[in-house]
Short mmCIF file of C-alpha atoms and ligand atoms in Angstrom, two decimals:
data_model
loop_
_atom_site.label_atom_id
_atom_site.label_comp_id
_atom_site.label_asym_id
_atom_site.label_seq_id
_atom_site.Cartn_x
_atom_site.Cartn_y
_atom_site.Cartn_z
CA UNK A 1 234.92 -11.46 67.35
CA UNK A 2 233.02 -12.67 64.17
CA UNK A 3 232.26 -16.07 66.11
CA UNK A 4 230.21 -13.97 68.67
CA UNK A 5 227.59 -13.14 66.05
CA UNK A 6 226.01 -16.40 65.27
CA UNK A 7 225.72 -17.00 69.29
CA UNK A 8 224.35 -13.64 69.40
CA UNK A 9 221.67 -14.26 66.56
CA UNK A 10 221.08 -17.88 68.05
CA UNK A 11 220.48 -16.31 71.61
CA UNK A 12 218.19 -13.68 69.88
CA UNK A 13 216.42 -16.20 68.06
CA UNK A 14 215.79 -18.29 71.66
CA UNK A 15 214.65 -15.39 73.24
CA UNK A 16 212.09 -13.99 69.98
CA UNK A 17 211.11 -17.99 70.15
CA UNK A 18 210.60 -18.28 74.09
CA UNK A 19 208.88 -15.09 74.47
CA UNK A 20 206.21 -16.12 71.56
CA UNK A 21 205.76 -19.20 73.40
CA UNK A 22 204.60 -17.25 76.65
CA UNK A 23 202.57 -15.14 75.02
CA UNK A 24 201.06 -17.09 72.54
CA UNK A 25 199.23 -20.94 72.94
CA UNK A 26 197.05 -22.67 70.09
CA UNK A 27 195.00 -25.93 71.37
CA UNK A 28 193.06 -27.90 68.48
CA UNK A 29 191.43 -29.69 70.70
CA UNK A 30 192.80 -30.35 74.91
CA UNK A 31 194.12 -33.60 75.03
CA UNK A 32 197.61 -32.62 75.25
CA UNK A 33 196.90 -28.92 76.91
CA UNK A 34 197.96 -28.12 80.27
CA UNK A 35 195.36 -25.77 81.27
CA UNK A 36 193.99 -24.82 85.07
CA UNK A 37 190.73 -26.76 85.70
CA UNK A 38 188.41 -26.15 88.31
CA UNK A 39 184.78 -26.71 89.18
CA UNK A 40 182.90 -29.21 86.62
CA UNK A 41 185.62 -28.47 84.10
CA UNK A 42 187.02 -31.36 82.29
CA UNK A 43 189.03 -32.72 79.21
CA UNK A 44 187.12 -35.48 77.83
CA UNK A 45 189.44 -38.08 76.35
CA UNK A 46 188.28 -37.14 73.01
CA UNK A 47 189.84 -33.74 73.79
CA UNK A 48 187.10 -31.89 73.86
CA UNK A 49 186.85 -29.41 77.18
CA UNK A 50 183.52 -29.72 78.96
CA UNK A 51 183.21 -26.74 81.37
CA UNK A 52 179.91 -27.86 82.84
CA UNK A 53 177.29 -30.52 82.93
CA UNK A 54 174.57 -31.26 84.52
CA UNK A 55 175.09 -30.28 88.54
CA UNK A 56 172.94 -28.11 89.72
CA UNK A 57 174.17 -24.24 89.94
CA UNK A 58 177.42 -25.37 89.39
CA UNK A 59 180.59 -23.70 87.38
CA UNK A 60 183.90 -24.55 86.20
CA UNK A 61 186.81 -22.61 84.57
CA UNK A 62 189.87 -23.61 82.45
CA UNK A 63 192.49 -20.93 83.08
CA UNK A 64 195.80 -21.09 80.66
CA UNK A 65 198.13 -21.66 83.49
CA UNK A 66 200.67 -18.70 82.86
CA UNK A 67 200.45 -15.48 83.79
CA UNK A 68 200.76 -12.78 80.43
CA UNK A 69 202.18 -9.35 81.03
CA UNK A 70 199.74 -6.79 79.93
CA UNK A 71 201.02 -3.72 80.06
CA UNK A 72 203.92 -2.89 77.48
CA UNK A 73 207.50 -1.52 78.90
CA UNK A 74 207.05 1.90 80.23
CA UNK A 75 210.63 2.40 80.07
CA UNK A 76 209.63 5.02 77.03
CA UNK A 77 206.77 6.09 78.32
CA UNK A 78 205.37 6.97 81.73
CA UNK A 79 201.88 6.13 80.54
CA UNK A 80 201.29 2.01 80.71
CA UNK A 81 199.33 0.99 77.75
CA UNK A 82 197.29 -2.68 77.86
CA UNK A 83 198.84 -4.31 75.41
CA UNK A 84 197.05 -5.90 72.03
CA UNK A 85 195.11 -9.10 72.19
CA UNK A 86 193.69 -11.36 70.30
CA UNK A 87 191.83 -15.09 71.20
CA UNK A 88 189.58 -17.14 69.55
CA UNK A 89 187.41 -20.40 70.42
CA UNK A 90 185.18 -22.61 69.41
CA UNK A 91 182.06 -23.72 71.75
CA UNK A 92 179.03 -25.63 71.55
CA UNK A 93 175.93 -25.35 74.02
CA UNK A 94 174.43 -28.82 74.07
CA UNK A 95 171.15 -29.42 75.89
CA UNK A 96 169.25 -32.55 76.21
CA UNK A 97 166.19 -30.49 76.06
CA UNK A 98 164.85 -28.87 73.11
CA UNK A 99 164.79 -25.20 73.33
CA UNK A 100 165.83 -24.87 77.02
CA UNK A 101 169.27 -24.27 77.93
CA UNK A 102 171.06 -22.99 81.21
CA UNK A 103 173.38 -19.85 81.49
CA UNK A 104 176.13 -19.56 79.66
CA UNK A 105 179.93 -19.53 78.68
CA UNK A 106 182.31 -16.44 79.33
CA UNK A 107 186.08 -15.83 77.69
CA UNK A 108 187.63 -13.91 81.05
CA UNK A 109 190.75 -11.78 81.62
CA UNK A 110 191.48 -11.86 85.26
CA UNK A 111 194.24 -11.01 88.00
CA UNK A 112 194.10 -15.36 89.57
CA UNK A 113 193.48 -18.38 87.22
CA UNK A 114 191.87 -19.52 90.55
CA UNK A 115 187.67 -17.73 90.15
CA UNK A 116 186.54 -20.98 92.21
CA UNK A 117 185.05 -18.82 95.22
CA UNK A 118 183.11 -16.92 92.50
CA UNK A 119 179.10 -17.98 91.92
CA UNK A 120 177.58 -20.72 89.46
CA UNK A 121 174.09 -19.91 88.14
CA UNK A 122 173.50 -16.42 86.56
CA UNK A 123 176.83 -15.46 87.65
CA UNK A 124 178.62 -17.58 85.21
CA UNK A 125 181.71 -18.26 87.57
CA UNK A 126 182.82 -14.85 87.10
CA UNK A 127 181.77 -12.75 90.27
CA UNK A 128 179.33 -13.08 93.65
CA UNK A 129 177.29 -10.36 92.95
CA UNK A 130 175.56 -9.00 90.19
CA UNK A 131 178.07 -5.50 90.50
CA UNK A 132 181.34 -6.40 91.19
CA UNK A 133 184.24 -3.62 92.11
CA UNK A 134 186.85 -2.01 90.44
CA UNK A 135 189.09 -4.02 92.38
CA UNK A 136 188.00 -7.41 90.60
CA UNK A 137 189.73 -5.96 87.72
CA UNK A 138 187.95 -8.72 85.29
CA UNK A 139 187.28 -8.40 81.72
CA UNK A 140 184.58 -11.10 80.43
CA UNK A 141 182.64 -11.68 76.76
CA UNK A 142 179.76 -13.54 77.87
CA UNK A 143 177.70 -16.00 75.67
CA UNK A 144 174.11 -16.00 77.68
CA UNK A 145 171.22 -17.92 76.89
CA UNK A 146 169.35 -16.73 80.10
CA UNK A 147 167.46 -13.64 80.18
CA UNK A 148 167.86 -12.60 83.93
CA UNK A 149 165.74 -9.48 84.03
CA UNK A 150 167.93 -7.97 87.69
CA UNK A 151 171.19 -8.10 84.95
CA UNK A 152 169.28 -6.17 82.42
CA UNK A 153 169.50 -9.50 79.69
CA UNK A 154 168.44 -7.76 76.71
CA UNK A 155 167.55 -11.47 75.52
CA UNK A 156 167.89 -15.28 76.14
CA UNK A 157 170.70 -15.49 73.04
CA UNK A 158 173.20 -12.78 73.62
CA UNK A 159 176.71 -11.89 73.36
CA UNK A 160 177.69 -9.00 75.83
CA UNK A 161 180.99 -7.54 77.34
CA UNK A 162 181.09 -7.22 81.32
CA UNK A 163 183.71 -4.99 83.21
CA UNK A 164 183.64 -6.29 86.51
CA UNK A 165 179.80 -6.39 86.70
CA UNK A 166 177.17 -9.24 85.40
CA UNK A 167 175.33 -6.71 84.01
CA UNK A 168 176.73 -5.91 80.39
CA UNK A 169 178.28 -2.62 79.49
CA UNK A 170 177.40 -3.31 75.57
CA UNK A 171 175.20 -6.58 74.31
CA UNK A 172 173.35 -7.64 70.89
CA UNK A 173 171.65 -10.55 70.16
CA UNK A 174 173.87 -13.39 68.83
CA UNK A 175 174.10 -13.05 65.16
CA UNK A 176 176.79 -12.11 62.47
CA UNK A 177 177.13 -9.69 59.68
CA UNK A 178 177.39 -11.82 56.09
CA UNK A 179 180.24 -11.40 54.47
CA UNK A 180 178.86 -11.11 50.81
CA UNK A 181 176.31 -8.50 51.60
CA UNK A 182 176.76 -7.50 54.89
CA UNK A 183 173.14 -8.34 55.92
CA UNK A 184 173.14 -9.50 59.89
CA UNK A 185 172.12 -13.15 60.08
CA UNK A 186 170.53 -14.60 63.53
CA UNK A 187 172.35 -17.35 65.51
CA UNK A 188 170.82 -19.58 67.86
CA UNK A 189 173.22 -20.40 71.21
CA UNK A 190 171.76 -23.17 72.32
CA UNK A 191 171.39 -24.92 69.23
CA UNK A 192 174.12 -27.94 69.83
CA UNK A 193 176.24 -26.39 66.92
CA UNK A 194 180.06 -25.64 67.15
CA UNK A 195 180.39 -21.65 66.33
CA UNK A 196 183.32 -19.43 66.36
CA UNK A 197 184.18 -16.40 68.67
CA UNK A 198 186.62 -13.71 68.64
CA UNK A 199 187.71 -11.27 70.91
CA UNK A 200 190.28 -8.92 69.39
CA UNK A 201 191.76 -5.62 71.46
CA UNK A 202 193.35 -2.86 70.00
CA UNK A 203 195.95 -1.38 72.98
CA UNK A 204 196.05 1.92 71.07
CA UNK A 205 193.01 2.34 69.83
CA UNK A 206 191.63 1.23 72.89
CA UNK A 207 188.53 -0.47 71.06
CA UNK A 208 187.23 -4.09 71.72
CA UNK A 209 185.83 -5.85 69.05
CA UNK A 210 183.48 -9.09 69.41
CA UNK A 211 182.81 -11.45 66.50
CA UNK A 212 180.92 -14.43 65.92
CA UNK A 213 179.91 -16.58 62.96
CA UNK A 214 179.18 -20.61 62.17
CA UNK A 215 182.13 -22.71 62.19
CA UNK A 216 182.07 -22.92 58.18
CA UNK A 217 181.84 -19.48 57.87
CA UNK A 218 185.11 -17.13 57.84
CA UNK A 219 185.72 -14.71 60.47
CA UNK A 220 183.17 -11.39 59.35
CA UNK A 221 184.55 -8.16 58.21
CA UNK A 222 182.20 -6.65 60.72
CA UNK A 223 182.36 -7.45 64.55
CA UNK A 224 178.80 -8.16 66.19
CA UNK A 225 179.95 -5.73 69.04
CA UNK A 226 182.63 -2.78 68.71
CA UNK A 227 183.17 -1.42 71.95
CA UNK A 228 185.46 1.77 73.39
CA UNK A 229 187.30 1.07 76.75
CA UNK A 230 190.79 1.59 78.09
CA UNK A 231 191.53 -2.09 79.33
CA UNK A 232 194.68 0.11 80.98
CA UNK A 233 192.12 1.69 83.67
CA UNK A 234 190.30 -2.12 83.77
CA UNK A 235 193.07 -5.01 84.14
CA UNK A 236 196.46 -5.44 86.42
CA UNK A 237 199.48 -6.00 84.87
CA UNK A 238 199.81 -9.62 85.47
CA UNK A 239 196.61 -11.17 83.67
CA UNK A 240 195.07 -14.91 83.51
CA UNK A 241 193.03 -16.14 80.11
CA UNK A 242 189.98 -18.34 80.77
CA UNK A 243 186.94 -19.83 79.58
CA UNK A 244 184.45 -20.10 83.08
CA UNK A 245 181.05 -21.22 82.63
CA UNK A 246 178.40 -21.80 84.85
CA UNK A 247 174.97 -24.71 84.69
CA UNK A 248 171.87 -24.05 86.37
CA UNK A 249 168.67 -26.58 86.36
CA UNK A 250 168.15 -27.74 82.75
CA UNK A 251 170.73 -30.37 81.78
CA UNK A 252 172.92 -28.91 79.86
CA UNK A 253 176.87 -29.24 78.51
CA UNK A 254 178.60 -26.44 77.34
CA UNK A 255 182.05 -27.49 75.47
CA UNK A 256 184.68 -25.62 74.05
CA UNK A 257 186.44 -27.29 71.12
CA UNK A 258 190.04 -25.56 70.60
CA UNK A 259 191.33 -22.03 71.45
CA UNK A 260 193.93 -19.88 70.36
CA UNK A 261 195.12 -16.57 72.25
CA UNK A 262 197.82 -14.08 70.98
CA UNK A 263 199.69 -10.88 72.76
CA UNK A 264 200.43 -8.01 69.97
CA UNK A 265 198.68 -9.81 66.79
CA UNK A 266 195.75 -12.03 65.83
CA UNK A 267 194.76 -14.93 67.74
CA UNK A 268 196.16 -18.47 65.16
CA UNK A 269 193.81 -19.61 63.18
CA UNK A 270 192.09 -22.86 64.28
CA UNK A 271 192.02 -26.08 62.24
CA UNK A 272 188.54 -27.33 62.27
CA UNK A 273 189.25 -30.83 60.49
CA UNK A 274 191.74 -31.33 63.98
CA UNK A 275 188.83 -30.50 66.49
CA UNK A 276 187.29 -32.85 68.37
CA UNK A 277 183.90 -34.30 66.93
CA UNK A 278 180.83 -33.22 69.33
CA UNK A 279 179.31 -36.39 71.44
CA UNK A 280 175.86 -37.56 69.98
CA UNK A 281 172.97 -35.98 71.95
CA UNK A 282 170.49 -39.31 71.48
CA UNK A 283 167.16 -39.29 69.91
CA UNK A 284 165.29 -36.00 70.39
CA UNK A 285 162.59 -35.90 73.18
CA UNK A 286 159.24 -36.38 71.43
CA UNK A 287 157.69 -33.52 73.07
CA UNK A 288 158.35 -30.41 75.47
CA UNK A 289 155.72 -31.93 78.18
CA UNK A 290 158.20 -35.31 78.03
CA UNK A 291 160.99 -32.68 78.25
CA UNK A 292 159.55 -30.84 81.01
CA UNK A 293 158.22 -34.20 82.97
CA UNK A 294 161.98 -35.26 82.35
CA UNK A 295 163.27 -32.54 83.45
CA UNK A 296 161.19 -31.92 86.73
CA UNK A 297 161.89 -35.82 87.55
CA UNK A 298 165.73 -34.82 87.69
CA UNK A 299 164.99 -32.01 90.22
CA UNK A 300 162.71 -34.39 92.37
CA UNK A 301 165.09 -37.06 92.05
CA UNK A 302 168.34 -35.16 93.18
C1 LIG B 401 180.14 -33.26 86.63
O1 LIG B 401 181.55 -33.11 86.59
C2 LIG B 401 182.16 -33.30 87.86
C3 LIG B 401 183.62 -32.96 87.70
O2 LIG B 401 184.20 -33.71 86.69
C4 LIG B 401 181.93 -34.72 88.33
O3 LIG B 401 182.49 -34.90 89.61
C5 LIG B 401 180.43 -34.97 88.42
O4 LIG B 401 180.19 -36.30 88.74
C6 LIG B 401 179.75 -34.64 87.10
N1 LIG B 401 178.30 -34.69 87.30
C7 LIG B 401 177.45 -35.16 86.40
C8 LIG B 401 176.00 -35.12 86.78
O5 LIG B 401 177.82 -35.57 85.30
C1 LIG B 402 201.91 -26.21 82.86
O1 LIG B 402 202.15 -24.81 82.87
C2 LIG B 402 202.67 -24.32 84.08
C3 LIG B 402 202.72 -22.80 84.03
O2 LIG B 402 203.32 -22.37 82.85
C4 LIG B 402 204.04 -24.94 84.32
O3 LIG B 402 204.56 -24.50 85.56
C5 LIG B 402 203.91 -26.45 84.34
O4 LIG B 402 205.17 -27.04 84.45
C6 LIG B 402 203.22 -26.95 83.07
N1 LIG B 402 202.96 -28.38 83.21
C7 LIG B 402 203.19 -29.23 82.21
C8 LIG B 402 202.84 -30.65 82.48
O5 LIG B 402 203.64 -28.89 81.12
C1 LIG B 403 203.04 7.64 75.38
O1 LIG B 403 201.72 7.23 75.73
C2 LIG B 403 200.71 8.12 75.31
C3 LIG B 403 199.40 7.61 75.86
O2 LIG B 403 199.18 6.29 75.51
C4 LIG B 403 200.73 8.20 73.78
O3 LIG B 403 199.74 9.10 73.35
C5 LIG B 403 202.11 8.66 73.32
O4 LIG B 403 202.15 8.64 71.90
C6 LIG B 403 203.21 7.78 73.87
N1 LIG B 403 204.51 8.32 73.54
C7 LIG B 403 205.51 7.56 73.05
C8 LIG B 403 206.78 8.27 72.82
O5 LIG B 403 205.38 6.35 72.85
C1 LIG B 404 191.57 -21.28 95.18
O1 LIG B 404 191.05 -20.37 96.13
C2 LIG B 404 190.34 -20.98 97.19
C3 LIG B 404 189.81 -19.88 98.09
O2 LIG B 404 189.01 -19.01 97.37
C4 LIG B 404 191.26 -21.90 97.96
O3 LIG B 404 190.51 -22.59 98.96
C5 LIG B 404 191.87 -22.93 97.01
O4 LIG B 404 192.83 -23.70 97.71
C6 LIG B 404 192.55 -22.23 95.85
N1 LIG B 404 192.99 -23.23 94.90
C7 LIG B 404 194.24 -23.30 94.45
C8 LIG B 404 194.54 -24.36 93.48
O5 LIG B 404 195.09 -22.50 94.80
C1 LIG B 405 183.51 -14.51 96.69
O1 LIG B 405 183.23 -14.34 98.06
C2 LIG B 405 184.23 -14.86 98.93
C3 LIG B 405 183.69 -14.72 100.35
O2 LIG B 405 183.16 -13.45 100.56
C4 LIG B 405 185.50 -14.06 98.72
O3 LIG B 405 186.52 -14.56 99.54
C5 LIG B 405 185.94 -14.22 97.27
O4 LIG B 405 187.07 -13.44 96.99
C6 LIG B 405 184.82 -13.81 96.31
N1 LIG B 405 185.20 -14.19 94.98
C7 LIG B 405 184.98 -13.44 93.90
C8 LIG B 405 185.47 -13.97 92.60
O5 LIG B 405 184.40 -12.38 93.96
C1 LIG B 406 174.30 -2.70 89.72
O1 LIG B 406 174.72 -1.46 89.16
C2 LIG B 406 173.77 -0.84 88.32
C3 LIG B 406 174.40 0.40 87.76
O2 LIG B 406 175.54 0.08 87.03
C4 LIG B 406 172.53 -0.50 89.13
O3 LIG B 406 171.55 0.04 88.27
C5 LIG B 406 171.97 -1.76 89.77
O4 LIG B 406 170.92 -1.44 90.62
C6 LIG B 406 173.07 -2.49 90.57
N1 LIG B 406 172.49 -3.77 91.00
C7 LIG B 406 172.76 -4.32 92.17
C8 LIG B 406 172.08 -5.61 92.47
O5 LIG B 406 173.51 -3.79 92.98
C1 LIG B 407 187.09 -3.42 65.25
O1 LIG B 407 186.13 -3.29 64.24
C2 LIG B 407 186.22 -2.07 63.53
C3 LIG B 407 185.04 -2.02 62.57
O2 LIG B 407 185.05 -3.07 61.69
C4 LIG B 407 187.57 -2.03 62.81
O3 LIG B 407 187.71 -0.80 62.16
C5 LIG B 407 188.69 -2.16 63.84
O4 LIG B 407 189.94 -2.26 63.17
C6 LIG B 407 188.48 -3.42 64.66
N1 LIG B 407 189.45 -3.47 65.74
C7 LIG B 407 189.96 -4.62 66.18
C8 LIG B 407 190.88 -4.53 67.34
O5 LIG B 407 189.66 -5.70 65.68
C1 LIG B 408 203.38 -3.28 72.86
O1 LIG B 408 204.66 -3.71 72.47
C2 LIG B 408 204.66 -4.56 71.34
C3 LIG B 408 206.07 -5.06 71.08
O2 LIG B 408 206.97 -4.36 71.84
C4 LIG B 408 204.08 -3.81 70.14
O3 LIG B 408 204.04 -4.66 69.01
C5 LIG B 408 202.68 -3.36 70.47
O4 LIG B 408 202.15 -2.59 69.42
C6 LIG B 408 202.65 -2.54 71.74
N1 LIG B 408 201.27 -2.30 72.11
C7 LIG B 408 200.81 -1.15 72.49
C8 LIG B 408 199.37 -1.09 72.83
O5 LIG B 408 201.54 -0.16 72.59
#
């Protein structure tokens, strides 16, 4: 009898160890991460993950390839409850023209790792249509730098969340509250700098925080948005984590330098000395007219 304990602990110890493999992944960079690509998504050999470039109303995802089980064991309890999450990533939106960007980037919780019938342009690769339906059962944190007017864009530099609709149910410009004196400091998108987001969901709380700061700057006591919603009444119970993204007409890359994604506890923290440097951009155009002539060539010429 004693002998069957350490096989016992050694089997527990597998199964603790397998089961925070599945719901758990860190990637400092993608050279060695096997995610889902589709679209204009690709890992550059440097490891950074470019989910667009410059094609034309365009998108591209990069799905984690395994399913997660969302809802907890209702064994004990008839009611399902979405289960905890936490995720993190780094991005940078790099245009080659100053001040102009195209769409955006969007951290998505959906039922397929496979969104490659959804829309490019203002749709950000998440849906066809502005409204979507319950039954698309998608979660997204967009990162918009277009104002689209029909969506109700409060801005061209927000941060909103979308339940199975393009048009946000909460937004705020992108920005972050300091963590000395709490004062809310403006962030620029589309400004070719790697920042830091985080989406962290509390199961029984049922609140959704959003969070956003510089890459030098630790994660803020104070989310940018706090939102209440049941992700119980939103999501199935087999889920897919992804990044989508979507390009429109100005030239622009949008790259994602690690990610880290957690069931039942914070998101692990990223390394930024192991992330993958940024590509140069070149010398800046001299003037917005060049930009704009430049620009208006590469529609012509397509
Ligand atoms: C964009 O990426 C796709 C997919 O990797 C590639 O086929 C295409 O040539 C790229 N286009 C441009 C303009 O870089
Ligand atoms: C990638 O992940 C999928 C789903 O978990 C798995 O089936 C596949 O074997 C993995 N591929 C590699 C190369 O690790
Ligand atoms: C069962 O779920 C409900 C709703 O989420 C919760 O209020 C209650 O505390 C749970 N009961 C147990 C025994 O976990
Ligand atoms: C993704 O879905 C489309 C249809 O929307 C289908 O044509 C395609 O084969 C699917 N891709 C994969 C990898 O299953
Ligand atoms: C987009 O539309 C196609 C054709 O109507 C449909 O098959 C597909 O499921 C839709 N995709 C999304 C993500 O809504
Ligand atoms: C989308 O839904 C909102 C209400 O949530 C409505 O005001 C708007 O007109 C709808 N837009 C479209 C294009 O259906
Ligand atoms: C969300 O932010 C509020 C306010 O700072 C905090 O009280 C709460 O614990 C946070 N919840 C999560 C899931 O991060
Ligand atoms: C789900 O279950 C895990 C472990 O069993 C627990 O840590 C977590 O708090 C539960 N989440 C909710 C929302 O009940």
């Amino acid at each position: 009898m004693p002998a069957l304990l350490p096989l016992l602990l050694l089997n527990l110890a597998g199964a603790l160890a397998s089961s925070a493999d599945v719901d758990q992944f860190a990637y400092q960079g993608f050279a060695a991460a096997n995610l889902t690509l589709d679209g204009l998504a690709v890992v550059m050999p440097s490891g950074l993950l470019a989910l667009a470039n410059f094609t034309s109303q365009e998108k591209g995802h990069a799905f984690h390839p395994a399913p997660l089980l969302f809802f907890n064991d209702t064994t004990t309890n008839s009611t399902a409850v979405a289960r905890s999450f936490s995720t993190s990533f780094v991005f940078a939106i790099v245009s080659l023209v100053d001040g102009l960007s195209d769409q955006g980037l969007a951290f998505v919780v959906a039922p397929t790792s496979n969104l490659s019938s959804a829309n490019g342009g203002q749709y950000l690769g998440l849906l066809n249509a502005t409204n979507g339906t319950a039954s698309d059962h998608i979660l997204a944190v967009e990162l918009d730098t277009i104002r689209n007017p029909e969506l109700s864009d409060i801005n061209s530099n927000h941060v909103g969340i979308n339940v199975n609709s393009l048009i946000s149910r909460q937004a705020k410009p992108a920005g972050y509250y300091g963590v000395g004196d709490g004062a809310f400091r403006d962030l620029t998108l589309n400004s070719r700098k790697p920042m830091q987001v985080w989406v962290d969901y509390d199961g029984q709380a049922r609140k959704l925080n959003v969070t956003l700061a510089p890459v030098e700057v630790p994660k803020p006591k104070n989310p940018l948005l706090s939102e209440a919603i049941d992700l119980s009444t939103v999501l199935v119970d087999t889920v897919y984590v992804g990044l989508s993204s979507s390009s429109g007409v100005v030239p622009t890359h949008h790259y994602v330098l690690g990610w880290s994604f957690s069931l039942d506890g914070p998101a692990p923290p990223l390394d930024f000395s192991k992330l993958p440097a940024l590509p140069y951009v070149g010398p800046k155009p001299r003037s917005k007219i060049l930009s704009i002539a430049l620009l208006l060539g590469t529609w012509t010429g397509r």
